[in-house]
mmCIF file of C-alpha atoms in Angstrom:
data_model
loop_
_atom_site.group_PDB
_atom_site.id
_atom_site.type_symbol
_atom_site.label_atom_id
_atom_site.label_comp_id
_atom_site.label_asym_id
_atom_site.label_seq_id
_atom_site.Cartn_x
_atom_site.Cartn_y
_atom_site.Cartn_z
ATOM 1 C CA MET A 24 0.055 0.222 -0.077
ATOM 2 C CA ALA A 25 1.090 3.662 -0.172
ATOM 3 C CA ARG A 26 3.376 4.804 2.513
ATOM 4 C CA LYS A 27 4.164 8.412 3.667
ATOM 5 C CA SER A 28 7.939 9.459 3.371
ATOM 6 C CA ASN A 29 10.081 12.453 4.554
ATOM 7 C CA LEU A 30 12.841 11.584 1.872
ATOM 8 C CA PRO A 31 14.085 14.084 -0.620
ATOM 9 C CA LEU A 32 12.418 13.530 -4.061
ATOM 10 C CA ARG A 33 15.856 12.227 -5.387
ATOM 11 C CA LEU A 34 17.620 9.528 -3.329
ATOM 12 C CA LEU A 35 21.602 9.082 -3.739
ATOM 13 C CA PRO A 36 22.071 5.390 -5.387
ATOM 14 C CA LEU A 37 22.744 2.672 -2.465
ATOM 15 C CA VAL A 38 24.880 -0.063 -4.462
ATOM 16 C CA LEU A 39 24.346 -3.534 -2.683
ATOM 17 C CA GLY A 40 26.553 -5.962 -4.684
ATOM 18 C CA ILE A 41 28.821 -5.209 -7.706
ATOM 19 C CA ALA A 42 27.853 -2.564 -10.253
ATOM 20 C CA LEU A 43 26.560 -3.712 -13.673
ATOM 21 C CA ALA A 44 29.127 -4.200 -16.220
ATOM 22 C CA GLN A 45 29.390 -1.784 -19.116
ATOM 23 C CA ASP A 46 28.815 -4.545 -21.789
ATOM 24 C CA SER A 47 26.128 -6.376 -19.750
ATOM 25 C CA SER A 48 23.239 -7.817 -21.819
ATOM 26 C CA PRO A 49 19.886 -6.059 -21.117
ATOM 27 C CA LEU A 50 18.014 -9.274 -21.410
ATOM 28 C CA PRO A 51 16.586 -11.294 -19.735
ATOM 29 C CA LEU A 52 14.185 -8.452 -18.163
ATOM 30 C CA VAL A 53 11.909 -8.714 -14.915
ATOM 31 C CA LEU A 54 10.165 -5.610 -13.991
ATOM 32 C CA ASN A 55 6.933 -5.558 -11.734
ATOM 33 C CA THR A 56 4.776 -2.874 -9.884
ATOM 34 C CA TRP A 57 5.108 -2.132 -6.098
ATOM 35 C CA PRO A 58 7.720 -3.013 -3.377
ATOM 36 C CA PHE A 59 6.919 -6.876 -4.009
ATOM 37 C CA LYS A 60 10.655 -7.845 -3.865
ATOM 38 C CA ASN A 61 9.931 -11.768 -3.536
ATOM 39 C CA ALA A 62 7.640 -11.660 -6.393
ATOM 40 C CA THR A 63 10.640 -10.443 -8.776
ATOM 41 C CA ALA A 64 12.882 -12.878 -7.399
ATOM 42 C CA ALA A 65 10.782 -15.904 -8.022
ATOM 43 C CA ALA A 66 10.442 -14.468 -11.572
ATOM 44 C CA TRP A 67 13.966 -14.206 -11.854
ATOM 45 C CA ARG A 68 14.961 -17.952 -10.589
ATOM 46 C CA THR A 69 12.399 -19.226 -13.064
ATOM 47 C CA LEU A 70 13.949 -17.593 -15.898
ATOM 48 C CA ALA A 71 17.448 -18.632 -14.627
ATOM 49 C CA SER A 72 16.431 -22.357 -14.164
ATOM 50 C CA GLY A 73 15.149 -22.236 -18.080
ATOM 51 C CA GLY A 74 11.770 -21.456 -17.565
ATOM 52 C CA SER A 75 9.696 -19.264 -19.919
ATOM 53 C CA ALA A 76 8.313 -15.389 -19.979
ATOM 54 C CA LEU A 77 5.073 -17.139 -19.232
ATOM 55 C CA ASP A 78 6.341 -19.263 -16.576
ATOM 56 C CA ALA A 79 8.169 -16.294 -14.798
ATOM 57 C CA VAL A 80 5.086 -14.129 -15.055
ATOM 58 C CA GLU A 81 2.965 -16.907 -13.376
ATOM 59 C CA ASN A 82 5.562 -17.714 -10.772
ATOM 60 C CA GLY A 83 6.151 -14.320 -9.888
ATOM 61 C CA CYS A 84 2.290 -13.205 -9.595
ATOM 62 C CA ALA A 85 1.660 -16.507 -7.603
ATOM 63 C CA VAL A 86 3.930 -15.517 -4.612
ATOM 64 C CA CYS A 87 2.118 -12.196 -4.207
ATOM 65 C CA GLU A 88 -1.046 -14.289 -3.937
ATOM 66 C CA ARG A 89 0.632 -16.565 -1.364
ATOM 67 C CA GLU A 90 2.056 -14.056 0.622
ATOM 68 C CA GLN A 91 -0.892 -11.495 0.318
ATOM 69 C CA CYS A 92 1.207 -8.812 -0.832
ATOM 70 C CA ASP A 93 -0.156 -5.450 1.241
ATOM 71 C CA GLY A 94 -3.238 -7.247 1.378
ATOM 72 C CA THR A 95 -4.271 -6.168 -1.895
ATOM 73 C CA VAL A 96 -3.123 -9.320 -3.866
ATOM 74 C CA GLY A 97 -4.682 -12.664 -3.092
ATOM 75 C CA TYR A 98 -6.800 -14.106 -0.607
ATOM 76 C CA GLY A 99 -8.095 -12.143 3.090
ATOM 77 C CA GLY A 100 -8.287 -8.882 1.458
ATOM 78 C CA SER A 101 -10.502 -6.147 -0.127
ATOM 79 C CA PRO A 102 -13.702 -7.598 0.673
ATOM 80 C CA ASP A 103 -16.766 -6.507 -1.366
ATOM 81 C CA GLU A 104 -19.850 -5.015 0.199
ATOM 82 C CA LEU A 105 -21.292 -8.656 1.052
ATOM 83 C CA GLY A 106 -17.860 -9.572 3.075
ATOM 84 C CA GLU A 107 -16.476 -11.841 0.335
ATOM 85 C CA THR A 108 -13.084 -11.791 -1.285
ATOM 86 C CA THR A 109 -12.924 -12.523 -4.936
ATOM 87 C CA LEU A 110 -9.825 -12.369 -7.377
ATOM 88 C CA ASP A 111 -9.064 -11.029 -10.892
ATOM 89 C CA ALA A 112 -5.791 -11.935 -12.720
ATOM 90 C CA MET A 113 -4.423 -12.140 -16.319
ATOM 91 C CA ILE A 114 -1.609 -13.591 -17.873
ATOM 92 C CA MET A 115 -0.827 -12.737 -21.931
ATOM 93 C CA ASP A 116 1.701 -14.447 -24.151
ATOM 94 C CA GLY A 117 3.366 -11.575 -26.462
ATOM 95 C CA ALA A 118 4.630 -14.547 -28.920
ATOM 96 C CA ALA A 119 1.259 -15.879 -29.540
ATOM 97 C CA MET A 120 -0.870 -12.576 -28.481
ATOM 98 C CA ASP A 121 -2.907 -15.190 -26.715
ATOM 99 C CA VAL A 122 -4.506 -14.297 -23.426
ATOM 100 C CA GLY A 123 -6.132 -16.299 -20.098
ATOM 101 C CA ALA A 124 -7.614 -14.180 -17.626
ATOM 102 C CA VAL A 125 -10.373 -14.572 -14.496
ATOM 103 C CA GLY A 126 -12.626 -12.262 -12.994
ATOM 104 C CA GLY A 127 -14.490 -12.144 -9.802
ATOM 105 C CA LEU A 128 -13.163 -15.626 -9.095
ATOM 106 C CA ARG A 129 -14.604 -17.288 -5.935
ATOM 107 C CA ARG A 130 -12.824 -19.382 -3.440
ATOM 108 C CA ILE A 131 -9.943 -20.532 -5.449
ATOM 109 C CA LYS A 132 -6.553 -18.733 -4.051
ATOM 110 C CA ASN A 133 -4.228 -19.273 -6.974
ATOM 111 C CA ALA A 134 -5.997 -16.821 -9.447
ATOM 112 C CA ILE A 135 -2.837 -16.377 -12.031
ATOM 113 C CA GLY A 136 -2.701 -20.290 -12.083
ATOM 114 C CA VAL A 137 -6.407 -20.437 -13.181
ATOM 115 C CA ALA A 138 -5.463 -17.787 -15.719
ATOM 116 C CA ARG A 139 -2.897 -19.863 -17.073
ATOM 117 C CA LYS A 140 -5.078 -22.710 -17.413
ATOM 118 C CA VAL A 141 -7.817 -20.771 -19.323
ATOM 119 C CA LEU A 142 -4.939 -19.969 -21.689
ATOM 120 C CA GLU A 143 -3.706 -23.067 -22.366
ATOM 121 C CA HIS A 144 -6.838 -25.267 -22.376
ATOM 122 C CA THR A 145 -9.596 -22.996 -23.781
ATOM 123 C CA THR A 146 -10.233 -20.645 -27.051
ATOM 124 C CA HIS A 147 -11.805 -18.211 -24.307
ATOM 125 C CA THR A 148 -9.778 -15.056 -23.047
ATOM 126 C CA LEU A 149 -11.598 -14.355 -20.008
ATOM 127 C CA LEU A 150 -14.147 -16.474 -17.330
ATOM 128 C CA VAL A 151 -15.603 -15.047 -14.616
ATOM 129 C CA GLY A 152 -17.529 -15.236 -11.216
ATOM 130 C CA GLU A 153 -18.745 -19.113 -10.640
ATOM 131 C CA SER A 154 -17.943 -20.165 -13.832
ATOM 132 C CA ALA A 155 -14.155 -19.415 -13.234
ATOM 133 C CA THR A 156 -14.467 -21.441 -9.764
ATOM 134 C CA ARG A 157 -16.194 -24.225 -11.743
ATOM 135 C CA PHE A 158 -13.151 -24.265 -14.384
ATOM 136 C CA ALA A 159 -10.957 -24.005 -11.856
ATOM 137 C CA GLU A 160 -12.051 -26.968 -9.816
ATOM 138 C CA SER A 161 -12.384 -28.838 -13.026
ATOM 139 C CA MET A 162 -8.551 -28.078 -13.461
ATOM 140 C CA GLY A 163 -7.707 -29.518 -10.337
ATOM 141 C CA PHE A 164 -7.531 -26.311 -8.087
ATOM 142 C CA THR A 165 -8.904 -26.522 -4.467
ATOM 143 C CA ASN A 166 -12.203 -25.027 -3.429
ATOM 144 C CA GLU A 167 -11.490 -22.814 -0.024
ATOM 145 C CA ASP A 168 -12.794 -19.947 1.657
ATOM 146 C CA LEU A 169 -10.653 -16.578 1.039
ATOM 147 C CA SER A 170 -12.228 -14.694 3.797
ATOM 148 C CA THR A 171 -9.608 -14.389 6.822
ATOM 149 C CA SER A 172 -10.040 -12.581 10.423
ATOM 150 C CA ALA A 173 -8.610 -9.552 8.862
ATOM 151 C CA SER A 174 -10.976 -9.451 6.081
ATOM 152 C CA LYS A 175 -13.689 -10.072 8.280
ATOM 153 C CA ALA A 176 -12.705 -7.107 10.563
ATOM 154 C CA LEU A 177 -12.307 -4.962 7.573
ATOM 155 C CA HIS A 178 -15.763 -5.527 6.698
ATOM 156 C CA SER A 179 -17.313 -5.178 10.047
ATOM 157 C CA ASP A 180 -15.695 -1.793 10.264
ATOM 158 C CA TRP A 181 -17.151 -0.882 7.058
ATOM 159 C CA LEU A 182 -20.534 -1.342 8.031
ATOM 160 C CA ALA A 183 -19.894 0.623 11.314
ATOM 161 C CA ARG A 184 -18.837 3.462 9.425
ATOM 162 C CA ASN A 185 -22.343 3.587 7.517
ATOM 163 C CA CYS A 186 -20.841 1.658 4.546
ATOM 164 C CA GLN A 187 -18.046 4.292 3.844
ATOM 165 C CA PRO A 188 -16.688 4.726 1.469
ATOM 166 C CA ASN A 189 -18.746 2.925 -1.419
ATOM 167 C CA TYR A 190 -19.162 3.290 -5.149
ATOM 168 C CA TRP A 191 -22.974 4.075 -5.794
ATOM 169 C CA ARG A 192 -24.433 7.539 -6.930
ATOM 170 C CA LYS A 193 -27.706 9.067 -7.942
ATOM 171 C CA VAL A 194 -29.376 6.372 -5.580
ATOM 172 C CA ILE A 195 -31.299 6.448 -2.505
ATOM 173 C CA PRO A 196 -30.829 6.112 0.340
ATOM 174 C CA ASP A 197 -28.031 8.442 -0.004
ATOM 175 C CA PRO A 198 -24.896 6.471 -0.161
ATOM 176 C CA SER A 199 -22.432 9.483 1.393
ATOM 177 C CA LYS A 200 -24.495 8.741 4.582
ATOM 178 C CA TYR A 201 -26.094 5.344 4.535
ATOM 179 C CA CYS A 202 -25.781 1.738 3.771
ATOM 180 C CA GLY A 203 -28.087 0.125 1.058
ATOM 181 C CA PRO A 204 -29.957 -1.409 -0.447
ATOM 182 C CA TYR A 205 -29.691 1.218 -2.746
ATOM 183 C CA LYS A 206 -32.343 1.927 -5.858
ATOM 184 C CA PRO A 207 -32.524 4.696 -8.437
ATOM 185 C CA PRO A 208 -34.613 7.895 -7.335
ATOM 186 C CA ASP A 209 -38.027 8.700 -8.612
ATOM 187 C CA VAL A 210 -37.873 11.402 -11.547
ATOM 188 C CA SER A 211 -39.166 14.072 -9.112
ATOM 189 C CA GLU A 212 -36.317 13.179 -6.331
ATOM 190 C CA LYS A 213 -33.205 14.954 -6.462
ATOM 191 C CA ASP A 214 -30.332 13.201 -7.546
ATOM 192 C CA ASN A 215 -27.581 12.440 -4.909
ATOM 193 C CA PRO A 216 -23.891 13.275 -5.826
ATOM 194 C CA ALA A 217 -21.458 10.528 -6.112
ATOM 195 C CA TYR A 218 -19.609 9.866 -2.868
ATOM 196 C CA GLU A 219 -15.840 10.788 -3.910
ATOM 197 C CA GLU A 220 -13.797 9.886 -0.610
ATOM 198 C CA VAL A 221 -12.290 6.679 -1.779
ATOM 199 C CA ASP A 222 -9.500 4.961 -0.127
ATOM 200 C CA ILE A 223 -6.584 5.656 -2.909
ATOM 201 C CA HIS A 224 -4.052 3.659 -1.100
ATOM 202 C CA GLY A 225 -5.930 0.071 -1.835
ATOM 203 C CA HIS A 226 -5.306 -0.742 -5.619
ATOM 204 C CA ASP A 227 -1.974 -2.200 -5.327
ATOM 205 C CA THR A 228 -2.430 -5.005 -7.995
ATOM 206 C CA ILE A 229 0.603 -6.580 -8.925
ATOM 207 C CA GLY A 230 1.607 -5.961 -12.263
ATOM 208 C CA MET A 231 4.268 -7.805 -14.148
ATOM 209 C CA VAL A 232 6.474 -7.599 -17.582
ATOM 210 C CA VAL A 233 9.293 -10.094 -18.654
ATOM 211 C CA ILE A 234 11.373 -10.223 -21.338
ATOM 212 C CA HIS A 235 13.233 -13.216 -22.045
ATOM 213 C CA LYS A 236 16.756 -13.551 -23.443
ATOM 214 C CA THR A 237 15.273 -14.847 -26.826
ATOM 215 C CA GLY A 238 13.324 -11.502 -26.956
ATOM 216 C CA HIS A 239 9.668 -13.238 -25.896
ATOM 217 C CA THR A 240 7.448 -11.046 -24.028
ATOM 218 C CA ALA A 241 4.701 -11.769 -21.268
ATOM 219 C CA ALA A 242 2.708 -9.968 -19.022
ATOM 220 C CA GLY A 243 0.160 -10.538 -15.928
ATOM 221 C CA THR A 244 -1.608 -9.064 -13.339
ATOM 222 C CA SER A 245 -3.127 -10.616 -10.182
ATOM 223 C CA THR A 246 -5.454 -8.691 -7.512
ATOM 224 C CA ASN A 247 -8.322 -8.717 -5.081
ATOM 225 C CA GLY A 248 -9.726 -5.552 -6.728
ATOM 226 C CA LEU A 249 -11.271 -2.785 -4.761
ATOM 227 C CA LYS A 250 -12.185 -2.739 -1.032
ATOM 228 C CA PHE A 251 -15.993 -2.722 -0.575
ATOM 229 C CA LYS A 252 -16.556 -3.248 -4.210
ATOM 230 C CA ILE A 253 -20.340 -3.575 -5.619
ATOM 231 C CA PRO A 254 -21.075 -7.551 -5.392
ATOM 232 C CA GLY A 255 -23.025 -9.807 -7.675
ATOM 233 C CA CYS A 256 -25.777 -11.735 -6.680
ATOM 234 C CA SER A 257 -24.292 -14.921 -4.843
ATOM 235 C CA VAL A 258 -27.552 -16.633 -5.030
ATOM 236 C CA LEU A 259 -27.618 -16.499 -9.196
ATOM 237 C CA TYR A 260 -23.654 -16.706 -9.195
ATOM 238 C CA THR A 261 -23.601 -13.408 -10.855
ATOM 239 C CA PRO A 262 -20.118 -11.752 -10.848
ATOM 240 C CA SER A 263 -19.058 -8.616 -8.610
ATOM 241 C CA ARG A 264 -17.469 -5.601 -9.916
ATOM 242 C CA VAL A 265 -14.376 -6.301 -12.174
ATOM 243 C CA GLY A 266 -11.538 -3.709 -12.628
ATOM 244 C CA ASP A 267 -8.897 -3.334 -15.193
ATOM 245 C CA SER A 268 -6.560 -6.015 -14.153
ATOM 246 C CA PRO A 269 -7.967 -9.068 -15.965
ATOM 247 C CA ILE A 270 -8.513 -7.064 -19.238
ATOM 248 C CA PRO A 271 -5.916 -7.298 -21.978
ATOM 249 C CA GLY A 272 -4.777 -3.773 -22.736
ATOM 250 C CA ALA A 273 -5.931 -2.542 -19.562
ATOM 251 C CA GLY A 274 -4.295 -4.322 -16.831
ATOM 252 C CA ALA A 275 -1.461 -5.502 -18.938
ATOM 253 C CA TYR A 276 -0.255 -6.173 -22.332
ATOM 254 C CA ALA A 277 2.588 -7.912 -24.476
ATOM 255 C CA ASP A 278 3.948 -8.135 -27.839
ATOM 256 C CA ASP A 279 7.104 -9.592 -29.007
ATOM 257 C CA LEU A 280 7.050 -6.949 -31.876
ATOM 258 C CA ALA A 281 7.190 -4.175 -29.552
ATOM 259 C CA GLY A 282 7.242 -4.800 -25.613
ATOM 260 C CA ALA A 283 5.031 -5.194 -22.663
ATOM 261 C CA ALA A 284 3.587 -2.861 -20.048
ATOM 262 C CA ALA A 285 1.241 -3.268 -16.930
ATOM 263 C CA ALA A 286 -0.915 -0.801 -15.029
ATOM 264 C CA THR A 287 -2.048 -0.581 -11.257
ATOM 265 C CA GLY A 288 -4.466 1.728 -9.611
ATOM 266 C CA ASP A 289 -8.131 2.805 -9.947
ATOM 267 C CA GLY A 290 -9.450 0.111 -12.059
ATOM 268 C CA ASP A 291 -12.614 1.601 -13.299
ATOM 269 C CA ILE A 292 -10.500 4.784 -14.662
ATOM 270 C CA LEU A 293 -7.849 2.521 -16.294
ATOM 271 C CA LEU A 294 -10.564 0.621 -17.999
ATOM 272 C CA ARG A 295 -11.373 3.614 -19.978
ATOM 273 C CA PHE A 296 -8.146 4.118 -21.553
ATOM 274 C CA LEU A 297 -6.684 0.742 -22.091
ATOM 275 C CA PRO A 298 -3.251 2.262 -20.839
ATOM 276 C CA SER A 299 -0.928 -1.096 -21.081
ATOM 277 C CA TYR A 300 -2.090 -1.379 -24.908
ATOM 278 C CA GLN A 301 -1.445 2.427 -25.851
ATOM 279 C CA ALA A 302 2.008 2.096 -24.067
ATOM 280 C CA VAL A 303 2.819 -0.921 -26.152
ATOM 281 C CA GLU A 304 1.584 0.860 -29.172
ATOM 282 C CA TYR A 305 3.723 3.800 -28.530
ATOM 283 C CA MET A 306 6.677 1.800 -28.257
ATOM 284 C CA ARG A 307 5.887 0.243 -31.471
ATOM 285 C CA ARG A 308 6.017 3.613 -32.892
ATOM 286 C CA GLY A 309 9.491 4.153 -31.841
ATOM 287 C CA ASP A 310 9.127 5.686 -28.482
ATOM 288 C CA ASP A 311 11.227 5.384 -25.329
ATOM 289 C CA PRO A 312 9.763 3.208 -22.716
ATOM 290 C CA SER A 313 9.784 6.371 -20.406
ATOM 291 C CA ILE A 314 7.860 8.772 -22.900
ATOM 292 C CA ALA A 315 5.345 5.786 -23.779
ATOM 293 C CA CYS A 316 4.275 5.633 -20.258
ATOM 294 C CA GLN A 317 4.521 9.367 -19.632
ATOM 295 C CA LYS A 318 2.128 9.959 -22.405
ATOM 296 C CA VAL A 319 -0.280 7.282 -21.505
ATOM 297 C CA ILE A 320 -0.620 8.787 -17.508
ATOM 298 C CA SER A 321 -0.480 12.373 -19.123
ATOM 299 C CA ARG A 322 -3.620 11.240 -21.204
ATOM 300 C CA ILE A 323 -5.437 9.701 -18.467
ATOM 301 C CA GLN A 324 -4.313 12.930 -16.010
ATOM 302 C CA LYS A 325 -6.026 15.112 -18.515
ATOM 303 C CA TYR A 326 -9.591 13.721 -17.951
ATOM 304 C CA TYR A 327 -9.253 12.679 -14.288
ATOM 305 C CA PRO A 328 -6.626 15.011 -12.286
ATOM 306 C CA LYS A 329 -7.284 13.193 -9.306
ATOM 307 C CA PHE A 330 -6.894 9.867 -10.720
ATOM 308 C CA PHE A 331 -4.192 7.431 -8.475
ATOM 309 C CA GLY A 332 -2.222 4.731 -10.399
ATOM 310 C CA ALA A 333 0.751 3.806 -12.318
ATOM 311 C CA VAL A 334 2.004 2.399 -15.605
ATOM 312 C CA ILE A 335 5.193 0.002 -15.941
ATOM 313 C CA CYS A 336 6.852 -0.035 -19.660
ATOM 314 C CA ALA A 337 9.494 -2.197 -21.315
ATOM 315 C CA ASN A 338 10.482 -2.755 -24.632
ATOM 316 C CA VAL A 339 11.899 -5.657 -26.379
ATOM 317 C CA THR A 340 15.446 -4.608 -26.241
ATOM 318 C CA GLY A 341 15.533 -4.550 -22.461
ATOM 319 C CA GLY A 342 14.931 -0.743 -22.270
ATOM 320 C CA TYR A 343 12.423 -0.005 -19.711
ATOM 321 C CA ASP A 344 11.204 3.187 -17.558
ATOM 322 C CA PRO A 345 13.132 3.468 -14.553
ATOM 323 C CA VAL A 346 10.337 4.961 -12.710
ATOM 324 C CA GLU A 347 6.949 3.565 -12.247
ATOM 325 C CA ARG A 348 5.008 6.549 -13.596
ATOM 326 C CA VAL A 349 2.343 7.186 -10.735
ATOM 327 C CA ILE A 350 -0.104 10.224 -9.935
ATOM 328 C CA GLN A 351 -0.623 10.749 -6.216
ATOM 329 C CA THR A 352 0.973 11.770 -3.456
ATOM 330 C CA ASP A 353 3.990 9.260 -2.157
ATOM 331 C CA HIS A 354 7.392 8.748 -2.948
ATOM 332 C CA LYS A 355 10.183 5.815 -2.776
ATOM 333 C CA SER A 356 13.077 5.187 -4.599
ATOM 334 C CA GLY A 357 13.474 2.614 -7.260
ATOM 335 C CA LEU A 358 15.352 -0.860 -6.852
ATOM 336 C CA ARG A 359 17.143 -2.985 -9.574
ATOM 337 C CA SER A 360 17.700 -6.446 -8.975
ATOM 338 C CA LYS A 361 20.630 -7.978 -11.124
ATOM 339 C CA GLY A 362 20.845 -11.936 -10.421
ATOM 340 C CA LYS A 363 21.371 -12.034 -6.910
ATOM 341 C CA GLN A 364 22.737 -8.165 -6.569
ATOM 342 C CA THR A 365 20.339 -5.467 -5.907
ATOM 343 C CA GLU A 366 21.043 -1.533 -6.770
ATOM 344 C CA ASN A 367 18.948 1.727 -5.311
ATOM 345 C CA ILE A 368 18.462 3.808 -8.078
ATOM 346 C CA PRO A 369 17.661 7.272 -7.875
ATOM 347 C CA ALA A 370 14.004 7.974 -8.267
ATOM 348 C CA ARG A 371 12.646 10.481 -10.920
ATOM 349 C CA CYS A 372 9.208 11.634 -10.052
ATOM 350 C CA ALA A 373 6.430 12.059 -12.500
ATOM 351 C CA SER A 374 3.883 14.980 -11.993
ATOM 352 C CA PRO A 375 3.025 15.714 -9.252
ATOM 353 C CA ARG A 376 6.282 14.818 -7.759
ATOM 354 C CA VAL A 377 5.464 10.938 -7.358
ATOM 355 C CA CYS A 378 7.314 7.648 -7.398
ATOM 356 C CA ARG A 379 6.801 4.076 -6.316
ATOM 357 C CA GLN A 380 9.456 1.401 -5.744
ATOM 358 C CA LEU A 381 10.162 -0.427 -8.930
ATOM 359 C CA PHE A 382 11.558 -3.925 -9.112
ATOM 360 C CA VAL A 383 13.700 -5.079 -11.745
ATOM 361 C CA GLY A 384 15.535 -8.179 -12.479
ATOM 362 C CA ARG A 385 18.767 -7.853 -14.992
ATOM 363 C CA ARG A 386 21.192 -10.421 -15.837
ATOM 364 C CA LEU A 387 24.797 -10.144 -14.890
ATOM 365 C CA VAL A 388 28.014 -11.221 -17.345
#
């Protein structure tokens, strides 16, 4: 989650291990959002042991699912209005332009693993809700409760605060003051404004891009979504709100002819701009990854100045944006992981002076 910091906007580099050699190959590359270092390391080990880019993305994201990274990935976090945790995940093969994804996955912990099975064993792209759960069970995944004491406590506290924040607008009763159930107002009644005080620190999806030493690309995401999102009908097994993470081009995108990108943040807004796809297209046209990421963020900010989120970009030659392009207020240094060595690199901040921690895997020669 986002954290406060009083550190200066640029940090001096702190090197742990030897410096990257001048003639070091830029590939392979592992890049992911947020300070999820164990995920980066798992993806790197996968590549080092001969695994594919897809294998690396799956294994890296799976670590976050097991470790419940920041409470926003995996089981036991982000309960919906009914108190249930559901998961979204996506994995994309940039060589075959093939995707597997799940949205609103219920009672299955390994969402990225299920997404991989959708890619490998179906001609579909996205399975949602109870249908995704049944598919996962048919693939051998265990059906188990995703709630924990922590997620139950979050839900109880939310109810005690009159269901604040929530994501309703133009309904009665007034969603800024009361819990539901809600319904549209009569035409004679005045519309209630949307309640905008949303927890901006609850969107820490892991997004990961991998460029294999052969140049093959893959990208993926995993998240438990937005806290207190609007649920589906549990009786009819309809899925709840789904954000950007499992949507190709929104949550992540990869193409061996250009590069790969991933996004994290306010998924409802990210869905409207397909930032990962757009970033890859900018790189296809020749833009440097830093420029591609900045263009995407600037376009979103033009329409939504208060938007909270980030985009990471890497091209097929191993170039990447050394700053996770973020809008909102917090700051961290970047970290670059080179095999078993790590290097703290200066953080360059995107408007308005914001950075996030960035993890990268690189090969030493």
